[in-house]
């Protein structure tokens, strides 16, 4: 399955390396959908994404929490896990094939940067 959409990065991306030294950039994505509720917010679908290869290593310094991105994802799947409270949870995971930084200028300006809005972990609400 292939999915394309606009989202915000929900945590600080983490660059890691596999046992064979392949670079992987991991981060969560927050996709808004549907109509606004009584609170004025739209529902959010969280997806944990991984961007692989040399491009992931190269882009790592330019992506940040709160940034708006356009992504193409494949290998979208649901995985089960244990929550901190011991109950079962599910998570939507994917491989990111392509990423376009929609507001990358905020990160690369030489002037002092505005701080990105604070977002909660995937169990929390998004403030946008």
PDB file of C-alpha atoms in Angstrom:
ATOM      1  CA  UNK A   1       0.000   0.000   0.000  1.00  0.00           C
ATOM      2  CA  UNK A   2       1.262   3.485  -0.864  1.00  0.00           C
ATOM      3  CA  UNK A   3       0.081   6.568   1.039  1.00  0.00           C
ATOM      4  CA  UNK A   4       0.836  10.235   0.426  1.00  0.00           C
ATOM      5  CA  UNK A   5      -0.082  13.037   2.800  1.00  0.00           C
ATOM      6  CA  UNK A   6       0.810  16.226   4.636  1.00  0.00           C
ATOM      7  CA  UNK A   7       1.637  15.933   8.333  1.00  0.00           C
ATOM      8  CA  UNK A   8       3.585  17.526  11.150  1.00  0.00           C
ATOM      9  CA  UNK A   9       6.581  15.850  12.745  1.00  0.00           C
ATOM     10  CA  UNK A  10       5.462  14.970  16.267  1.00  0.00           C
ATOM     11  CA  UNK A  11       8.815  14.386  17.994  1.00  0.00           C
ATOM     12  CA  UNK A  12      12.473  15.218  17.494  1.00  0.00           C
ATOM     13  CA  UNK A  13      13.693  12.861  14.748  1.00  0.00           C
ATOM     14  CA  UNK A  14      16.334  10.336  15.844  1.00  0.00           C
ATOM     15  CA  UNK A  15      19.084   9.166  13.508  1.00  0.00           C
ATOM     16  CA  UNK A  16      20.312   5.652  14.196  1.00  0.00           C
ATOM     17  CA  UNK A  17      22.373   3.033  12.403  1.00  0.00           C
ATOM     18  CA  UNK A  18      21.581  -0.637  11.870  1.00  0.00           C
ATOM     19  CA  UNK A  19      24.060  -3.443  12.602  1.00  0.00           C
ATOM     20  CA  UNK A  20      25.145  -3.186   8.942  1.00  0.00           C
ATOM     21  CA  UNK A  21      25.672   0.591   9.344  1.00  0.00           C
ATOM     22  CA  UNK A  22      22.593   1.616   7.320  1.00  0.00           C
ATOM     23  CA  UNK A  23      21.295   5.044   8.438  1.00  0.00           C
ATOM     24  CA  UNK A  24      17.653   5.220   9.604  1.00  0.00           C
ATOM     25  CA  UNK A  25      15.816   8.391  10.636  1.00  0.00           C
ATOM     26  CA  UNK A  26      12.853   7.640  12.934  1.00  0.00           C
ATOM     27  CA  UNK A  27      10.067  10.099  13.808  1.00  0.00           C
ATOM     28  CA  UNK A  28       6.328  10.238  14.385  1.00  0.00           C
ATOM     29  CA  UNK A  29       3.919  11.950  12.023  1.00  0.00           C
ATOM     30  CA  UNK A  30       0.621  13.608  12.977  1.00  0.00           C
ATOM     31  CA  UNK A  31      -2.003  13.644  10.213  1.00  0.00           C
ATOM     32  CA  UNK A  32      -5.170  15.678  10.731  1.00  0.00           C
ATOM     33  CA  UNK A  33      -8.410  14.386   9.210  1.00  0.00           C
ATOM     34  CA  UNK A  34     -12.163  14.851   9.359  1.00  0.00           C
ATOM     35  CA  UNK A  35     -14.194  17.730  10.737  1.00  0.00           C
ATOM     36  CA  UNK A  36     -13.349  19.911  13.706  1.00  0.00           C
ATOM     37  CA  UNK A  37     -14.957  18.808  16.946  1.00  0.00           C
ATOM     38  CA  UNK A  38     -16.666  20.980  19.557  1.00  0.00           C
ATOM     39  CA  UNK A  39     -13.217  21.882  20.893  1.00  0.00           C
ATOM     40  CA  UNK A  40     -12.250  23.336  17.478  1.00  0.00           C
ATOM     41  CA  UNK A  41      -9.650  20.638  16.817  1.00  0.00           C
ATOM     42  CA  UNK A  42      -9.598  18.016  14.079  1.00  0.00           C
ATOM     43  CA  UNK A  43      -8.837  14.389  14.916  1.00  0.00           C
ATOM     44  CA  UNK A  44      -5.202  13.303  14.566  1.00  0.00           C
ATOM     45  CA  UNK A  45      -3.876  10.015  13.201  1.00  0.00           C
ATOM     46  CA  UNK A  46      -0.367   9.202  14.412  1.00  0.00           C
ATOM     47  CA  UNK A  47       2.060   7.200  12.265  1.00  0.00           C
ATOM     48  CA  UNK A  48       5.559   6.114  13.325  1.00  0.00           C
ATOM     49  CA  UNK A  49       7.791   6.450  10.290  1.00  0.00           C
ATOM     50  CA  UNK A  50      11.303   5.374   9.317  1.00  0.00           C
ATOM     51  CA  UNK A  51      13.294   6.992   6.495  1.00  0.00           C
ATOM     52  CA  UNK A  52      16.201   4.801   5.349  1.00  0.00           C
ATOM     53  CA  UNK A  53      19.500   5.283   3.548  1.00  0.00           C
ATOM     54  CA  UNK A  54      21.999   8.034   2.825  1.00  0.00           C
ATOM     55  CA  UNK A  55      19.180  10.521   2.148  1.00  0.00           C
ATOM     56  CA  UNK A  56      17.964   9.987   5.723  1.00  0.00           C
ATOM     57  CA  UNK A  57      21.437  10.783   7.004  1.00  0.00           C
ATOM     58  CA  UNK A  58      21.624  13.901   4.835  1.00  0.00           C
ATOM     59  CA  UNK A  59      18.221  15.284   5.775  1.00  0.00           C
ATOM     60  CA  UNK A  60      18.494  14.584   9.523  1.00  0.00           C
ATOM     61  CA  UNK A  61      19.917  18.031  10.294  1.00  0.00           C
ATOM     62  CA  UNK A  62      17.005  19.783   8.552  1.00  0.00           C
ATOM     63  CA  UNK A  63      13.971  18.097  10.128  1.00  0.00           C
ATOM     64  CA  UNK A  64      12.531  19.052  13.503  1.00  0.00           C
ATOM     65  CA  UNK A  65       9.552  18.592  15.793  1.00  0.00           C
ATOM     66  CA  UNK A  66       6.514  20.562  14.640  1.00  0.00           C
ATOM     67  CA  UNK A  67       7.700  20.892  11.038  1.00  0.00           C
ATOM     68  CA  UNK A  68       5.168  20.436   8.255  1.00  0.00           C
ATOM     69  CA  UNK A  69       6.151  17.774   5.707  1.00  0.00           C
ATOM     70  CA  UNK A  70       4.747  15.996   2.675  1.00  0.00           C
ATOM     71  CA  UNK A  71       5.503  12.274   2.811  1.00  0.00           C
ATOM     72  CA  UNK A  72       5.107   9.234   0.616  1.00  0.00           C
ATOM     73  CA  UNK A  73       4.863   6.087   2.736  1.00  0.00           C
ATOM     74  CA  UNK A  74       4.792   2.367   2.011  1.00  0.00           C
ATOM     75  CA  UNK A  75       4.677  -0.796   4.107  1.00  0.00           C
ATOM     76  CA  UNK A  76       1.934   0.780   6.258  1.00  0.00           C
ATOM     77  CA  UNK A  77       0.972  -1.647   9.023  1.00  0.00           C
ATOM     78  CA  UNK A  78      -0.553  -1.943  12.476  1.00  0.00           C
ATOM     79  CA  UNK A  79       1.691  -3.263  15.261  1.00  0.00           C
ATOM     80  CA  UNK A  80       0.729  -4.217  18.816  1.00  0.00           C
ATOM     81  CA  UNK A  81       2.690  -3.107  21.891  1.00  0.00           C
ATOM     82  CA  UNK A  82       2.422  -2.889  25.678  1.00  0.00           C
ATOM     83  CA  UNK A  83       1.652   0.576  27.057  1.00  0.00           C
ATOM     84  CA  UNK A  84       3.420   1.928  30.147  1.00  0.00           C
ATOM     85  CA  UNK A  85       0.357   1.049  32.230  1.00  0.00           C
ATOM     86  CA  UNK A  86       0.578  -2.598  31.075  1.00  0.00           C
ATOM     87  CA  UNK A  87      -2.431  -2.519  28.751  1.00  0.00           C
ATOM     88  CA  UNK A  88      -2.266  -3.464  25.085  1.00  0.00           C
ATOM     89  CA  UNK A  89      -2.007  -0.770  22.454  1.00  0.00           C
ATOM     90  CA  UNK A  90      -1.708  -0.550  18.692  1.00  0.00           C
ATOM     91  CA  UNK A  91       0.461   1.696  16.567  1.00  0.00           C
ATOM     92  CA  UNK A  92       0.433   2.557  12.870  1.00  0.00           C
ATOM     93  CA  UNK A  93       3.933   2.200  11.367  1.00  0.00           C
ATOM     94  CA  UNK A  94       5.368   2.862   7.919  1.00  0.00           C
ATOM     95  CA  UNK A  95       8.471   3.215   5.798  1.00  0.00           C
ATOM     96  CA  UNK A  96       8.932   6.728   4.413  1.00  0.00           C
ATOM     97  CA  UNK A  97       9.980   6.624   0.757  1.00  0.00           C
ATOM     98  CA  UNK A  98       9.996  10.362   0.029  1.00  0.00           C
ATOM     99  CA  UNK A  99       9.854  13.474   2.188  1.00  0.00           C
ATOM    100  CA  UNK A 100       9.446  17.122   1.220  1.00  0.00           C
ATOM    101  CA  UNK A 101      10.105  19.789   3.848  1.00  0.00           C
ATOM    102  CA  UNK A 102       7.257  22.277   3.536  1.00  0.00           C
ATOM    103  CA  UNK A 103       8.580  24.841   6.027  1.00  0.00           C
ATOM    104  CA  UNK A 104      12.284  23.985   6.010  1.00  0.00           C
ATOM    105  CA  UNK A 105      13.343  27.669   5.915  1.00  0.00           C
ATOM    106  CA  UNK A 106      12.456  28.041   9.604  1.00  0.00           C
ATOM    107  CA  UNK A 107      15.225  25.592  10.535  1.00  0.00           C
ATOM    108  CA  UNK A 108      17.937  26.888   8.196  1.00  0.00           C
ATOM    109  CA  UNK A 109      17.637  30.668   8.656  1.00  0.00           C
ATOM    110  CA  UNK A 110      20.724  32.387  10.031  1.00  0.00           C
ATOM    111  CA  UNK A 111      18.529  34.697  12.145  1.00  0.00           C
ATOM    112  CA  UNK A 112      17.404  33.485  15.577  1.00  0.00           C
ATOM    113  CA  UNK A 113      14.841  30.739  15.163  1.00  0.00           C
ATOM    114  CA  UNK A 114      11.338  30.641  16.482  1.00  0.00           C
ATOM    115  CA  UNK A 115      10.866  27.636  18.666  1.00  0.00           C
ATOM    116  CA  UNK A 116       8.625  24.952  17.259  1.00  0.00           C
ATOM    117  CA  UNK A 117       5.292  24.504  19.029  1.00  0.00           C
ATOM    118  CA  UNK A 118       5.359  21.896  21.778  1.00  0.00           C
ATOM    119  CA  UNK A 119       3.524  18.691  20.929  1.00  0.00           C
ATOM    120  CA  UNK A 120       2.576  15.857  23.213  1.00  0.00           C
ATOM    121  CA  UNK A 121       3.496  12.236  22.644  1.00  0.00           C
ATOM    122  CA  UNK A 122       1.206  10.230  20.341  1.00  0.00           C
ATOM    123  CA  UNK A 123      -1.186   9.555  23.242  1.00  0.00           C
ATOM    124  CA  UNK A 124      -1.792  13.330  23.639  1.00  0.00           C
ATOM    125  CA  UNK A 125      -3.643  15.981  21.629  1.00  0.00           C
ATOM    126  CA  UNK A 126      -2.052  18.022  18.853  1.00  0.00           C
ATOM    127  CA  UNK A 127      -2.431  21.792  19.311  1.00  0.00           C
ATOM    128  CA  UNK A 128      -3.166  22.540  15.636  1.00  0.00           C
TER     129      UNK A 128
END
